[in-house]
Amino acid sequence: MNYLDSILLLGISRMDGERTTSGLFHLFNGKKSSQTVQDGRLFHLSHLFGILKGYKFHDFQEKINELHHDGLIELNDGTYPRLSESGRIKLQEQMERRPLPPSLDGWRYGDLSIVFWRRLTLFAQTLSHTLHEDHHFHPIQNDPDTLQWVKHFFPRDKESRTMASSLLFNELMTLLQKMEEIDAENVVLRLTRSGRIGQTALQVSERLQLDPMECHIRFQSALHFMVDKILDGQKSYPVLYIFLRDIKQSHALTGSTRKTYQLINKGLQLEEVAAIRKLKPSTIEDHLVELAIHVPEMDIDRYITESDQKRILEVSRILGTKRLKEIKQALGEDIDYFQIRLTLAKYEVSHHMEKEG
Amino acid sequence: MSIDHILSEKFGFRSFRQGQREIIEDVFHGNDVFAMLPTGSGKSICYQLPAYLLEGIVVVVSPLISLMEDQVEQLRRQGEKRVCTFHSGMPYHVRMKILRDLTRYKILYVSPETLQTDMLSGTLSRMKVALFVVDEAHCISQWGHEFRTDYLKLGEVCNRIGRPPILALTATATVNVRKDIIKLLNLDRPEMHIYSVDRPNIAFQSEIAETAIEKMDILIRYVQTLKGPGIIYTSSRMATETITEVLKRNGVEKTAYYHGGMENDDRLLTQKQFIYDELDVICCTNAFGMGINKPDIRFIIHYHFPSNIESYLQEIGRAGRDGEVSLALMLYHEDDDFIPERLITAELPTKQDIDHFSIMVDVDKLDQALFEQSITSLNLSETAERFMHFHVKKFFREEKRDFQSWKNQLVEFIEKRIKEKRERIRYMKKWILSEKCKRESILGAFSEKLDKRPLNCCHVCGLSLEPYESSKEKSPRPEMKSWEEELALIFHQENVDV
Ligand SMILES: Nc1ncnc2c1ncn2[C@@H]1O[C@H](COP(=O)(O)OP(=O)(O)O)[C@@H](O)[C@H]1O
Ligand SMILES: [Mg+2]
Ligand SMILES: [Zn+2]
């Protein structure tokens, strides 16, 4: 059993037959839809959000079939995966042997860490080469935004470059020393300097003798750890903070949702917002659910009475499910899907905060 | 300033290579020019150098965004900042900024599609365009007819922006393709600079294996003994990975694979490792190579053969750009035959697909949205899907739409294309199996005669492999330092205690 299998089992165990294979796939693949985002919260899988970015659905499906074939999962109605007894034992065993790195937080830091890493690798490479008086090197990133950013922030003269170099070194050293040895290596091996191009994911996993997926997840987790520490202690990492300063907010809401939020705050009704934005009301509903997840002060009483909210939560608890269809069936016609989603989203968040707070 | 002066000043070269001076002079005289020079011979200079002397901007049409960006990156590295690309992948505000400052640039790289937009062609029509360059001009003929109709409109755009002189550049164009290019671009009595596609410093070698296992053994033996760096071309992503594994296990440790399914970060790292000699061998699909500018590649091995001889010539043309001797090795086993066949049939929809399609759409209503949707449910390959979209769009542009005749024409067209492609595969295979001189017969495909046979020509004429072999053992991968030491090296803190 490899690492990827245990990650899949974990996802399946949390969703516990309440979502289809593609629901699980969207989450791992980091699809930015309200449904997926909400699922992440509901099933406590946000940390795995987008962890298999770029993975093809076809391959994913195949993996699920293999797990099924090996008797580790059952497929309810053909598409709702759920752990079998042996799957449950296997998962527990795996998680004891190779637990998920604790810093992993795909939802909060996934996108942020990608941009951070691109900037850092190119900045470090540029520093290393220019300090060696080599100005004709091949840049290790080709994304225009990253090139633009580094060009803008790169120090102009030698003195400030030397300065930046020593500051960055110290900040990175402090950060990396907080990690396990193997994770620090996982990060540093991938950096490029004058005289050595960074190692690819595969090369690093060979060097560190890790399963490629474990190596990948540990690397993600290391980046999330760094981003978290930098944002948390801006004063201790003033230079690295610059790499995140302009993007730190943008992850939480999708752009379209933010616009909807502005209009809702002006007191507009759902239908009015839809008309103004020339979007379907159902899209606006998706936005509202997303807002209920991310904006604690979001008030949902406008869309569903408090007593109905209580009913929904009650039914969900008694039936032991978060499956919309079953809840809806139990409640009857006067409550719609949107209201159920909204309530579950809101409740999950406050529940979460109570736990953390 | 003279052109010789600029050559050394701006490009750092002491002398022109074959053809460059003549082409540049014709460009200066304001003539239309058609130039065919082998890959790696230095065609870019033929417009980059004039850009320093001509008044106005040089517009270069290029087929791939990655190619444009590589060119710009290279010029910037040479210290030339007044170059840029303009394509749909760039953020809107960046494009607007470039448009505002367009007169400041000397060279502008564009795709045929973005050049069509009014935004860009309008701006260009209001300024002086010194030269209109079509790089990789064979794409006009190769792709224009099927997928990229904007290529067919280049002549028109050129008129709209003041009809500057045109320079068409290509490495591989048969006589028919040349005629096609001249017609489609509307070249006016062009000066023709046709140089041989022959690369005298590249020798040809083939091995025909009895079994698939033997083929792998032959590969291992060659890679172990040949002087690197080198490239191995295969037909599939899976094959690149398998072969890489096998080679690593057989002592060629500095091997990596490269294909289109990899993460962008890893693709870039692999490319750069190869460029900086940290890898001996790259095992790849044909996704690797375009725009890779490494002068000292010593061998190109085809583990699977490409689907036509022009592609083959392009791929082996990546070896020996520094002029030193290099080897092109073809490995063949009869099982390989079905691979290109499978590729070409996957590139186009089948008759059956078209039949399914006509059942799905409503022939009486002719709703374009429904048509386009139905394509997606056919489950076609990427190219086949693009092909369908293109033809559906074309259908809906027609004044009088007759579904049945459109369908028949389409099926006919597909059959014709497949036949052509099969013919080209057949030709490629004939070349592999032929017992005649490899060089002569490849030149024959381009209607050329061999002038002067190099000492090391091909295995038919007799070939000693010694010049291509290395006396040294393949080196292992370097040891890594501790991460602390590495970090210190990256940030120049070697002297600091860690
Ligand atoms: N006159 C010259 N002397 C030395 N090197 C040259 C000369 N002209 C071009 N080159 C080099 O040859 C390589 C290939 O040039 P390029 O224009 O990309 O080739 P092509 O477009 O014909 O394939 C480049 O590295 C370029 O710098
Ligand atoms: Mg070229
Ligand atoms: Zn010969």
Short mmCIF file of C-alpha atoms and ligand atoms in Angstrom, two decimals, chain B residues 13 15-17 20 38-45 74 293, ligand 1:
data_model
loop_
_atom_site.label_atom_id
_atom_site.label_comp_id
_atom_site.label_asym_id
_atom_site.label_seq_id
_atom_site.Cartn_x
_atom_site.Cartn_y
_atom_site.Cartn_z
CA PHE B 13 30.13 36.44 -33.19
CA SER B 15 31.92 35.92 -38.65
CA PHE B 16 28.73 35.16 -40.47
CA ARG B 17 27.67 31.65 -41.12
CA GLN B 20 23.42 34.94 -43.27
CA PRO B 38 18.90 23.95 -41.72
CA THR B 39 17.81 24.00 -38.11
CA GLY B 40 20.43 25.56 -35.92
CA SER B 41 22.16 27.40 -38.74
CA GLY B 42 21.24 30.78 -37.28
CA LYS B 43 18.14 32.06 -39.04
CA SER B 44 17.11 34.37 -36.22
CA ILE B 45 20.03 36.69 -36.82
CA GLN B 74 17.75 34.83 -25.16
CA ASN B 293 19.18 25.98 -27.78
N1 LIG C 1 27.32 33.79 -37.14
C1 LIG C 1 27.21 33.00 -36.06
N2 LIG C 1 28.30 32.57 -35.41
C2 LIG C 1 28.18 31.76 -34.33
N3 LIG C 1 27.01 31.33 -33.82
C3 LIG C 1 25.88 31.73 -34.42
C4 LIG C 1 25.91 32.58 -35.57
N4 LIG C 1 24.62 32.80 -35.95
C5 LIG C 1 23.84 32.13 -35.08
N5 LIG C 1 24.57 31.49 -34.16
C6 LIG C 1 24.06 30.66 -33.06
O1 LIG C 1 23.44 29.50 -33.59
C7 LIG C 1 22.41 29.05 -32.75
C8 LIG C 1 21.15 28.75 -33.53
O2 LIG C 1 20.55 29.94 -33.97
P1 LIG C 1 19.00 30.05 -34.36
O3 LIG C 1 18.80 31.35 -34.99
O4 LIG C 1 18.14 29.72 -33.20
O5 LIG C 1 18.88 28.88 -35.42
P2 LIG C 1 17.65 28.45 -36.33
O6 LIG C 1 16.53 29.42 -36.11
O7 LIG C 1 18.19 28.50 -37.71
O8 LIG C 1 17.33 27.06 -35.92
C9 LIG C 1 22.21 30.13 -31.71
O9 LIG C 1 22.80 29.72 -30.50
C10 LIG C 1 22.93 31.32 -32.29
O10 LIG C 1 23.41 32.17 -31.29
#
